[in-house]
Structures are given as structure tokens and as C-alpha cells.
């Protein structure tokens, strides 16, 4: 394979914008459609934006950290960049598919590479019924919210809420409550990736609930269905010494 054509995608930060100009001048720059590798410059949030915008191009992503969080990014070093990309190890990320029904009667579809989270909209706790593959498992979960997370996203909001860290490629997803009040001792579940998790808001007018797929928020929902996408994925490239699988494993041994 010859020298890969790179598309540098920069966040709005001054640091990322300056890096994009310097890298483009040094290595050349093409459009995402023309590129062999997409190179987002920013933090994890910007990487997620790029995944949502460009994953349909079926090009690998090699992120370079220019932000406050960089779990999905590589360190930003211009030296040896082309060699590092050629030696990078791929991680295949499969997003979640969300289908939400709203009070206004609309149906909203969205993808999430990290997690889909239902959250109360007011000071009152949410009351939510939980079904798995059409079987009701909790007739009433009283909580601030509940989420479904992918393995790649399990170290983010899911972990902060007390959910499990999932090995990459494990073909499972995490179902994690957020500040559960009843059942008091319920701490969530680990589910097969092909499980259809459905949530029904029990009192949507008095206790309204929103749902967010990564950064896409939908308010005043009635029902949400979530499952791992079967025909969509994205490939992230990581330096061998600090690949995503190692990062997820190491996260479980840090204090």
C-alpha cells in the first residue's frame, strides 16, 4: 500500500485548528470522501461527532488528542505519523440503534457509539418500565435515569454511574440505572448485544423524561427501544502500545 491520503478534521479549539494547518501542510490534506484515513483532532466528544458524520464513508479513524478527554484518541505527535498509522491496531466499534416515540407522536431514530441515556427532565424522579426482548423485567424503576452502554462507552458515563466496564469485542452491552430509588438494590445488568431493551415512561406528563444518544437529545418521550446495530460499525485505529483494548483493561486497575 502506498502513502495513505489523510483528511484532518479539527475541532473548534485553537490548538486543534493550528495542528490541522500544520499537519495538512506537512502531510497533505484531502476531503473525507477522498481520504484513506480520517484524522480527527480534538477530544472524545469531537471523535463522536466525526463518527456520526463520517462513519458511512467506511473509512478508518485515527484520532489525535487535542482536548480535555482522549480515551478514543492517540497522543498527538507529528513525527512518524504515517508509520504510526500503518502500524496502528484497529478496533471495530458497533453503535447502538435508538428508536424513540415522543408525546407529539414523532418517531426519532439515532445512533450512539458510547451510550443511550434516559434522564428525568424535572425535579421529580422518573418512573420507567423495563422490557428485554418483549419480556417485562421491571414493572417500575424509580430513578434519575437509566442507560444502555457499548463496550467502548462503558468507561464513560456508564462507569461513573456505577456500571461495569465491558471488554472490547465482548458482544455485550451494559444496562445501568442512574441513582435508582426503587428497586433500591438493583444495580443493572449485562446483556447480549442483540438484546432489544425497551423502556416505557409510566407518567410522562407529570414526570417527563428525555433520551440522549451520545449528544443527540430528544425530550418528552413515551417509549424508547435500544439494541446494538447489526449492519453499522466504525473502525478506530490506535497506536499498538496504547490500543483501546489495553486502555479498557487498564481502566479497571486504576484507583
PDB file of C-alpha atoms in Angstrom:
ATOM      1  CA  UNK A   1       0.000   0.000   0.000  1.00  0.00           C
ATOM      2  CA  UNK A   2       1.283   3.481  -0.842  1.00  0.00           C
ATOM      3  CA  UNK A   3       1.231   6.578   1.307  1.00  0.00           C
ATOM      4  CA  UNK A   4      -2.264   6.971   2.756  1.00  0.00           C
ATOM      5  CA  UNK A   5      -4.244  10.069   1.912  1.00  0.00           C
ATOM      6  CA  UNK A   6      -5.281  11.834   5.112  1.00  0.00           C
ATOM      7  CA  UNK A   7      -8.240  14.070   5.927  1.00  0.00           C
ATOM      8  CA  UNK A   8      -7.558  16.200   9.013  1.00  0.00           C
ATOM      9  CA  UNK A   9     -10.762  17.087  10.872  1.00  0.00           C
ATOM     10  CA  UNK A  10     -10.270  19.701  13.580  1.00  0.00           C
ATOM     11  CA  UNK A  11     -12.457  20.727  16.497  1.00  0.00           C
ATOM     12  CA  UNK A  12     -13.045  24.437  17.108  1.00  0.00           C
ATOM     13  CA  UNK A  13     -10.230  24.791  19.653  1.00  0.00           C
ATOM     14  CA  UNK A  14      -7.280  26.975  18.656  1.00  0.00           C
ATOM     15  CA  UNK A  15      -4.865  24.125  19.351  1.00  0.00           C
ATOM     16  CA  UNK A  16      -6.713  21.720  17.059  1.00  0.00           C
ATOM     17  CA  UNK A  17      -7.086  24.307  14.307  1.00  0.00           C
ATOM     18  CA  UNK A  18      -3.365  25.126  14.419  1.00  0.00           C
ATOM     19  CA  UNK A  19      -2.458  21.430  14.386  1.00  0.00           C
ATOM     20  CA  UNK A  20      -4.702  20.844  11.386  1.00  0.00           C
ATOM     21  CA  UNK A  21      -2.978  23.580   9.389  1.00  0.00           C
ATOM     22  CA  UNK A  22       0.499  22.325  10.307  1.00  0.00           C
ATOM     23  CA  UNK A  23      -0.280  18.662   9.632  1.00  0.00           C
ATOM     24  CA  UNK A  24      -2.034  19.435   6.380  1.00  0.00           C
ATOM     25  CA  UNK A  25       0.952  21.436   5.143  1.00  0.00           C
ATOM     26  CA  UNK A  26       3.333  18.620   6.093  1.00  0.00           C
ATOM     27  CA  UNK A  27       1.428  15.515   5.031  1.00  0.00           C
ATOM     28  CA  UNK A  28      -1.099  16.846   2.563  1.00  0.00           C
ATOM     29  CA  UNK A  29      -4.832  17.076   3.061  1.00  0.00           C
ATOM     30  CA  UNK A  30      -7.783  15.728   1.100  1.00  0.00           C
ATOM     31  CA  UNK A  31     -11.522  15.714   1.684  1.00  0.00           C
ATOM     32  CA  UNK A  32     -13.032  12.945   3.845  1.00  0.00           C
ATOM     33  CA  UNK A  33     -14.546  11.387   0.718  1.00  0.00           C
ATOM     34  CA  UNK A  34     -11.109  11.190  -0.958  1.00  0.00           C
ATOM     35  CA  UNK A  35      -9.165  10.067   2.127  1.00  0.00           C
ATOM     36  CA  UNK A  36      -7.863   6.641   3.069  1.00  0.00           C
ATOM     37  CA  UNK A  37      -7.788   7.589   6.762  1.00  0.00           C
ATOM     38  CA  UNK A  38      -9.740  10.256   8.667  1.00  0.00           C
ATOM     39  CA  UNK A  39      -7.742  12.033  11.384  1.00  0.00           C
ATOM     40  CA  UNK A  40      -9.947  13.837  13.950  1.00  0.00           C
ATOM     41  CA  UNK A  41      -8.061  16.388  16.078  1.00  0.00           C
ATOM     42  CA  UNK A  42      -9.782  17.091  19.401  1.00  0.00           C
ATOM     43  CA  UNK A  43     -11.229  15.175  22.320  1.00  0.00           C
ATOM     44  CA  UNK A  44     -13.586  12.242  22.669  1.00  0.00           C
ATOM     45  CA  UNK A  45     -16.634  14.418  22.095  1.00  0.00           C
ATOM     46  CA  UNK A  46     -15.275  15.582  18.752  1.00  0.00           C
ATOM     47  CA  UNK A  47     -14.394  11.997  17.804  1.00  0.00           C
ATOM     48  CA  UNK A  48     -18.015  11.021  18.422  1.00  0.00           C
ATOM     49  CA  UNK A  49     -19.169  13.906  16.217  1.00  0.00           C
ATOM     50  CA  UNK A  50     -16.880  12.663  13.433  1.00  0.00           C
ATOM     51  CA  UNK A  51     -18.124   9.099  13.806  1.00  0.00           C
ATOM     52  CA  UNK A  52     -21.725  10.248  13.463  1.00  0.00           C
ATOM     53  CA  UNK A  53     -20.918  12.396  10.443  1.00  0.00           C
ATOM     54  CA  UNK A  54     -18.471  10.224   8.512  1.00  0.00           C
ATOM     55  CA  UNK A  55     -18.844   6.568   9.572  1.00  0.00           C
ATOM     56  CA  UNK A  56     -20.986   5.953   6.483  1.00  0.00           C
ATOM     57  CA  UNK A  57     -17.857   6.519   4.357  1.00  0.00           C
ATOM     58  CA  UNK A  58     -16.420   3.245   5.712  1.00  0.00           C
ATOM     59  CA  UNK A  59     -13.005   4.836   6.318  1.00  0.00           C
ATOM     60  CA  UNK A  60     -10.854   4.160   9.425  1.00  0.00           C
ATOM     61  CA  UNK A  61     -10.411   6.917  12.029  1.00  0.00           C
ATOM     62  CA  UNK A  62      -7.057   7.732  13.641  1.00  0.00           C
ATOM     63  CA  UNK A  63      -7.779  10.301  16.356  1.00  0.00           C
ATOM     64  CA  UNK A  64      -5.148  12.671  17.759  1.00  0.00           C
ATOM     65  CA  UNK A  65      -5.726  14.199  21.162  1.00  0.00           C
ATOM     66  CA  UNK A  66      -6.294  17.950  21.232  1.00  0.00           C
ATOM     67  CA  UNK A  67      -8.875  18.175  24.010  1.00  0.00           C
ATOM     68  CA  UNK A  68      -9.509  17.591  27.698  1.00  0.00           C
ATOM     69  CA  UNK A  69     -10.558  13.932  27.272  1.00  0.00           C
ATOM     70  CA  UNK A  70      -8.920  11.491  24.925  1.00  0.00           C
ATOM     71  CA  UNK A  71      -9.882   7.905  25.668  1.00  0.00           C
ATOM     72  CA  UNK A  72     -10.702   7.372  21.995  1.00  0.00           C
ATOM     73  CA  UNK A  73      -7.677   9.337  20.783  1.00  0.00           C
ATOM     74  CA  UNK A  74      -3.962   8.765  20.250  1.00  0.00           C
ATOM     75  CA  UNK A  75      -1.322  11.134  21.534  1.00  0.00           C
ATOM     76  CA  UNK A  76      -0.662  13.996  19.140  1.00  0.00           C
ATOM     77  CA  UNK A  77       2.820  13.632  17.636  1.00  0.00           C
ATOM     78  CA  UNK A  78       3.590  14.683  14.087  1.00  0.00           C
ATOM     79  CA  UNK A  79       6.855  12.751  13.980  1.00  0.00           C
ATOM     80  CA  UNK A  80       6.448   9.345  12.373  1.00  0.00           C
ATOM     81  CA  UNK A  81       2.725   9.879  11.844  1.00  0.00           C
ATOM     82  CA  UNK A  82       2.478   7.877   8.615  1.00  0.00           C
ATOM     83  CA  UNK A  83       4.403   4.969  10.119  1.00  0.00           C
ATOM     84  CA  UNK A  84       2.246   5.030  13.247  1.00  0.00           C
ATOM     85  CA  UNK A  85      -0.904   4.923  11.155  1.00  0.00           C
ATOM     86  CA  UNK A  86       0.438   1.983   9.134  1.00  0.00           C
ATOM     87  CA  UNK A  87       1.217   0.063  12.359  1.00  0.00           C
ATOM     88  CA  UNK A  88      -1.957   1.051  14.195  1.00  0.00           C
ATOM     89  CA  UNK A  89      -4.243  -1.647  15.571  1.00  0.00           C
ATOM     90  CA  UNK A  90      -7.931  -1.483  14.573  1.00  0.00           C
ATOM     91  CA  UNK A  91     -10.868  -1.539  16.967  1.00  0.00           C
ATOM     92  CA  UNK A  92     -14.272  -2.228  15.478  1.00  0.00           C
ATOM     93  CA  UNK A  93     -16.992  -0.204  17.200  1.00  0.00           C
ATOM     94  CA  UNK A  94     -20.622  -1.180  16.745  1.00  0.00           C
ATOM     95  CA  UNK A  95     -23.065   1.550  17.775  1.00  0.00           C
ATOM     96  CA  UNK A  96     -26.439   1.277  19.447  1.00  0.00           C
ATOM     97  CA  UNK A  97     -29.604   1.941  17.483  1.00  0.00           C
ATOM     98  CA  UNK A  98     -32.215   4.009  19.303  1.00  0.00           C
ATOM     99  CA  UNK A  99     -35.849   4.457  18.312  1.00  0.00           C
ATOM    100  CA  UNK A 100     -37.787   6.936  20.459  1.00  0.00           C
ATOM    101  CA  UNK A 101     -41.512   7.716  20.453  1.00  0.00           C
ATOM    102  CA  UNK A 102     -42.404  11.215  21.686  1.00  0.00           C
ATOM    103  CA  UNK A 103     -45.530  12.767  23.181  1.00  0.00           C
ATOM    104  CA  UNK A 104     -46.059  14.728  19.958  1.00  0.00           C
ATOM    105  CA  UNK A 105     -46.343  11.483  18.002  1.00  0.00           C
ATOM    106  CA  UNK A 106     -42.985  11.650  16.227  1.00  0.00           C
ATOM    107  CA  UNK A 107     -40.561   8.754  15.890  1.00  0.00           C
ATOM    108  CA  UNK A 108     -36.857   9.587  16.204  1.00  0.00           C
ATOM    109  CA  UNK A 109     -34.017   7.288  15.110  1.00  0.00           C
ATOM    110  CA  UNK A 110     -30.426   7.827  16.224  1.00  0.00           C
ATOM    111  CA  UNK A 111     -27.123   6.017  16.745  1.00  0.00           C
ATOM    112  CA  UNK A 112     -24.856   6.033  19.804  1.00  0.00           C
ATOM    113  CA  UNK A 113     -21.248   4.865  19.930  1.00  0.00           C
ATOM    114  CA  UNK A 114     -20.997   5.468  23.696  1.00  0.00           C
ATOM    115  CA  UNK A 115     -24.412   5.202  25.307  1.00  0.00           C
ATOM    116  CA  UNK A 116     -28.113   5.966  25.165  1.00  0.00           C
ATOM    117  CA  UNK A 117     -29.358   7.515  28.404  1.00  0.00           C
ATOM    118  CA  UNK A 118     -32.866   8.286  29.630  1.00  0.00           C
ATOM    119  CA  UNK A 119     -32.969  11.162  32.133  1.00  0.00           C
ATOM    120  CA  UNK A 120     -35.665  12.876  34.174  1.00  0.00           C
ATOM    121  CA  UNK A 121     -36.484  16.372  32.907  1.00  0.00           C
ATOM    122  CA  UNK A 122     -37.752  17.859  36.171  1.00  0.00           C
ATOM    123  CA  UNK A 123     -37.073  17.657  39.907  1.00  0.00           C
ATOM    124  CA  UNK A 124     -39.292  14.575  40.157  1.00  0.00           C
ATOM    125  CA  UNK A 125     -37.848  11.090  39.732  1.00  0.00           C
ATOM    126  CA  UNK A 126     -38.665   9.180  36.577  1.00  0.00           C
ATOM    127  CA  UNK A 127     -40.887   6.082  36.676  1.00  0.00           C
ATOM    128  CA  UNK A 128     -39.868   3.693  33.898  1.00  0.00           C
ATOM    129  CA  UNK A 129     -40.864   0.130  32.967  1.00  0.00           C
ATOM    130  CA  UNK A 130     -38.076  -2.035  31.527  1.00  0.00           C
ATOM    131  CA  UNK A 131     -38.566  -4.810  28.949  1.00  0.00           C
ATOM    132  CA  UNK A 132     -35.956  -7.095  27.405  1.00  0.00           C
ATOM    133  CA  UNK A 133     -36.861  -8.822  24.146  1.00  0.00           C
ATOM    134  CA  UNK A 134     -40.528  -8.122  24.842  1.00  0.00           C
ATOM    135  CA  UNK A 135     -40.491  -9.555  28.385  1.00  0.00           C
ATOM    136  CA  UNK A 136     -41.103  -7.135  31.239  1.00  0.00           C
ATOM    137  CA  UNK A 137     -38.247  -7.331  33.754  1.00  0.00           C
ATOM    138  CA  UNK A 138     -39.036  -4.301  35.911  1.00  0.00           C
ATOM    139  CA  UNK A 139     -42.596  -3.029  36.119  1.00  0.00           C
ATOM    140  CA  UNK A 140     -41.441   0.210  37.761  1.00  0.00           C
ATOM    141  CA  UNK A 141     -37.912   1.559  38.029  1.00  0.00           C
ATOM    142  CA  UNK A 142     -37.895   4.783  40.061  1.00  0.00           C
ATOM    143  CA  UNK A 143     -34.695   6.658  39.272  1.00  0.00           C
ATOM    144  CA  UNK A 144     -32.986   9.735  37.894  1.00  0.00           C
ATOM    145  CA  UNK A 145     -32.486   7.762  34.711  1.00  0.00           C
ATOM    146  CA  UNK A 146     -31.212   4.605  33.067  1.00  0.00           C
ATOM    147  CA  UNK A 147     -28.733   3.955  30.257  1.00  0.00           C
ATOM    148  CA  UNK A 148     -27.506   1.349  27.816  1.00  0.00           C
ATOM    149  CA  UNK A 149     -23.766   1.496  27.026  1.00  0.00           C
ATOM    150  CA  UNK A 150     -21.489  -0.116  24.461  1.00  0.00           C
ATOM    151  CA  UNK A 151     -18.140  -1.680  25.469  1.00  0.00           C
ATOM    152  CA  UNK A 152     -16.299   1.372  24.108  1.00  0.00           C
ATOM    153  CA  UNK A 153     -18.635   3.675  26.053  1.00  0.00           C
ATOM    154  CA  UNK A 154     -18.680   1.582  29.221  1.00  0.00           C
ATOM    155  CA  UNK A 155     -15.727   3.503  30.680  1.00  0.00           C
ATOM    156  CA  UNK A 156     -17.510   6.857  30.291  1.00  0.00           C
ATOM    157  CA  UNK A 157     -20.870   7.901  31.812  1.00  0.00           C
ATOM    158  CA  UNK A 158     -21.758   4.256  32.450  1.00  0.00           C
ATOM    159  CA  UNK A 159     -18.721   3.714  34.702  1.00  0.00           C
ATOM    160  CA  UNK A 160     -19.329   6.989  36.547  1.00  0.00           C
ATOM    161  CA  UNK A 161     -22.877   5.810  37.285  1.00  0.00           C
ATOM    162  CA  UNK A 162     -21.570   2.549  38.789  1.00  0.00           C
ATOM    163  CA  UNK A 163     -21.940   0.367  35.700  1.00  0.00           C
ATOM    164  CA  UNK A 164     -19.489  -2.352  34.638  1.00  0.00           C
ATOM    165  CA  UNK A 165     -16.555  -1.907  32.281  1.00  0.00           C
ATOM    166  CA  UNK A 166     -17.039  -4.240  29.327  1.00  0.00           C
ATOM    167  CA  UNK A 167     -14.221  -5.865  27.326  1.00  0.00           C
ATOM    168  CA  UNK A 168     -13.945  -4.687  23.745  1.00  0.00           C
ATOM    169  CA  UNK A 169     -15.388  -7.246  21.337  1.00  0.00           C
ATOM    170  CA  UNK A 170     -17.357  -8.990  24.099  1.00  0.00           C
ATOM    171  CA  UNK A 171     -20.646  -8.635  22.166  1.00  0.00           C
ATOM    172  CA  UNK A 172     -22.442  -7.460  25.293  1.00  0.00           C
ATOM    173  CA  UNK A 173     -23.960  -4.160  26.409  1.00  0.00           C
ATOM    174  CA  UNK A 174     -24.466  -2.654  29.859  1.00  0.00           C
ATOM    175  CA  UNK A 175     -27.862  -1.713  31.298  1.00  0.00           C
ATOM    176  CA  UNK A 176     -27.186   0.689  34.170  1.00  0.00           C
ATOM    177  CA  UNK A 177     -29.583   2.682  36.379  1.00  0.00           C
ATOM    178  CA  UNK A 178     -28.779   6.270  37.335  1.00  0.00           C
ATOM    179  CA  UNK A 179     -29.434   6.971  41.024  1.00  0.00           C
ATOM    180  CA  UNK A 180     -32.063   4.209  41.438  1.00  0.00           C
ATOM    181  CA  UNK A 181     -34.539   4.616  44.315  1.00  0.00           C
ATOM    182  CA  UNK A 182     -36.661   1.519  43.679  1.00  0.00           C
ATOM    183  CA  UNK A 183     -35.731  -1.315  43.403  1.00  0.00           C
ATOM    184  CA  UNK A 184     -33.128   0.006  45.835  1.00  0.00           C
ATOM    185  CA  UNK A 185     -30.619  -2.798  45.390  1.00  0.00           C
ATOM    186  CA  UNK A 186     -30.882  -3.126  41.617  1.00  0.00           C
ATOM    187  CA  UNK A 187     -27.551  -2.250  40.008  1.00  0.00           C
ATOM    188  CA  UNK A 188     -28.291  -3.079  36.392  1.00  0.00           C
ATOM    189  CA  UNK A 189     -27.401  -5.971  34.106  1.00  0.00           C
ATOM    190  CA  UNK A 190     -25.003  -7.108  31.397  1.00  0.00           C
ATOM    191  CA  UNK A 191     -26.908  -8.120  28.266  1.00  0.00           C
ATOM    192  CA  UNK A 192     -26.146  -9.817  24.980  1.00  0.00           C
ATOM    193  CA  UNK A 193     -25.521  -7.302  22.242  1.00  0.00           C
ATOM    194  CA  UNK A 194     -28.553  -8.440  20.240  1.00  0.00           C
ATOM    195  CA  UNK A 195     -30.920  -7.862  23.179  1.00  0.00           C
ATOM    196  CA  UNK A 196     -33.693  -5.352  22.473  1.00  0.00           C
ATOM    197  CA  UNK A 197     -34.015  -3.165  25.572  1.00  0.00           C
ATOM    198  CA  UNK A 198     -37.293  -1.228  25.703  1.00  0.00           C
ATOM    199  CA  UNK A 199     -38.263   1.489  28.161  1.00  0.00           C
ATOM    200  CA  UNK A 200     -41.746   2.893  28.767  1.00  0.00           C
ATOM    201  CA  UNK A 201     -42.265   6.138  30.681  1.00  0.00           C
ATOM    202  CA  UNK A 202     -45.072   5.448  33.168  1.00  0.00           C
ATOM    203  CA  UNK A 203     -46.121   9.027  33.952  1.00  0.00           C
ATOM    204  CA  UNK A 204     -44.822  11.129  31.040  1.00  0.00           C
ATOM    205  CA  UNK A 205     -46.861  14.258  31.769  1.00  0.00           C
ATOM    206  CA  UNK A 206     -46.182  14.594  35.475  1.00  0.00           C
ATOM    207  CA  UNK A 207     -42.695  13.056  35.300  1.00  0.00           C
ATOM    208  CA  UNK A 208     -41.302  13.846  31.815  1.00  0.00           C
ATOM    209  CA  UNK A 209     -38.195  12.047  30.550  1.00  0.00           C
ATOM    210  CA  UNK A 210     -35.678  12.829  27.814  1.00  0.00           C
ATOM    211  CA  UNK A 211     -33.367  10.452  25.963  1.00  0.00           C
ATOM    212  CA  UNK A 212     -29.876  11.225  24.649  1.00  0.00           C
ATOM    213  CA  UNK A 213     -27.965   9.124  22.104  1.00  0.00           C
ATOM    214  CA  UNK A 214     -24.384  10.359  22.523  1.00  0.00           C
ATOM    215  CA  UNK A 215     -25.080  14.100  22.059  1.00  0.00           C
ATOM    216  CA  UNK A 216     -28.467  13.885  20.284  1.00  0.00           C
ATOM    217  CA  UNK A 217     -31.215  14.695  22.808  1.00  0.00           C
ATOM    218  CA  UNK A 218     -34.935  14.031  22.367  1.00  0.00           C
ATOM    219  CA  UNK A 219     -37.298  15.421  25.018  1.00  0.00           C
ATOM    220  CA  UNK A 220     -40.730  14.346  26.249  1.00  0.00           C
ATOM    221  CA  UNK A 221     -40.500  10.705  25.266  1.00  0.00           C
ATOM    222  CA  UNK A 222     -43.061   7.954  25.786  1.00  0.00           C
ATOM    223  CA  UNK A 223     -41.084   4.871  24.767  1.00  0.00           C
ATOM    224  CA  UNK A 224     -37.535   4.028  23.697  1.00  0.00           C
ATOM    225  CA  UNK A 225     -36.169   0.891  22.064  1.00  0.00           C
ATOM    226  CA  UNK A 226     -32.405   0.235  22.030  1.00  0.00           C
ATOM    227  CA  UNK A 227     -30.307  -2.525  20.501  1.00  0.00           C
ATOM    228  CA  UNK A 228     -26.843  -2.993  19.047  1.00  0.00           C
ATOM    229  CA  UNK A 229     -26.728  -2.050  15.368  1.00  0.00           C
ATOM    230  CA  UNK A 230     -26.497  -5.096  13.143  1.00  0.00           C
ATOM    231  CA  UNK A 231     -25.290  -3.511   9.899  1.00  0.00           C
ATOM    232  CA  UNK A 232     -23.286  -0.460  11.001  1.00  0.00           C
ATOM    233  CA  UNK A 233     -19.830  -0.135  12.517  1.00  0.00           C
ATOM    234  CA  UNK A 234     -16.752   2.084  12.558  1.00  0.00           C
ATOM    235  CA  UNK A 235     -13.050   1.287  12.731  1.00  0.00           C
ATOM    236  CA  UNK A 236     -10.805   3.281  15.065  1.00  0.00           C
ATOM    237  CA  UNK A 237      -7.013   2.974  14.789  1.00  0.00           C
ATOM    238  CA  UNK A 238      -4.785   3.014  17.868  1.00  0.00           C
ATOM    239  CA  UNK A 239      -1.061   3.007  18.452  1.00  0.00           C
ATOM    240  CA  UNK A 240      -0.020  -0.574  19.372  1.00  0.00           C
ATOM    241  CA  UNK A 241       1.450   0.387  22.734  1.00  0.00           C
ATOM    242  CA  UNK A 242      -1.796   2.003  23.864  1.00  0.00           C
ATOM    243  CA  UNK A 243      -4.630   0.326  21.975  1.00  0.00           C
ATOM    244  CA  UNK A 244      -8.266   0.584  23.008  1.00  0.00           C
ATOM    245  CA  UNK A 245      -8.468  -2.932  24.435  1.00  0.00           C
ATOM    246  CA  UNK A 246      -5.485  -2.207  26.704  1.00  0.00           C
ATOM    247  CA  UNK A 247      -6.999   1.119  27.778  1.00  0.00           C
ATOM    248  CA  UNK A 248     -10.261  -0.549  28.766  1.00  0.00           C
ATOM    249  CA  UNK A 249      -8.385  -3.242  30.706  1.00  0.00           C
ATOM    250  CA  UNK A 250      -6.097  -0.742  32.431  1.00  0.00           C
ATOM    251  CA  UNK A 251      -9.076   1.386  33.469  1.00  0.00           C
ATOM    252  CA  UNK A 252     -10.145  -1.458  35.754  1.00  0.00           C
ATOM    253  CA  UNK A 253      -6.885  -1.384  37.689  1.00  0.00           C
ATOM    254  CA  UNK A 254      -6.622   2.338  38.393  1.00  0.00           C
ATOM    255  CA  UNK A 255      -7.679   4.000  41.616  1.00  0.00           C
TER     256      UNK A 255
END
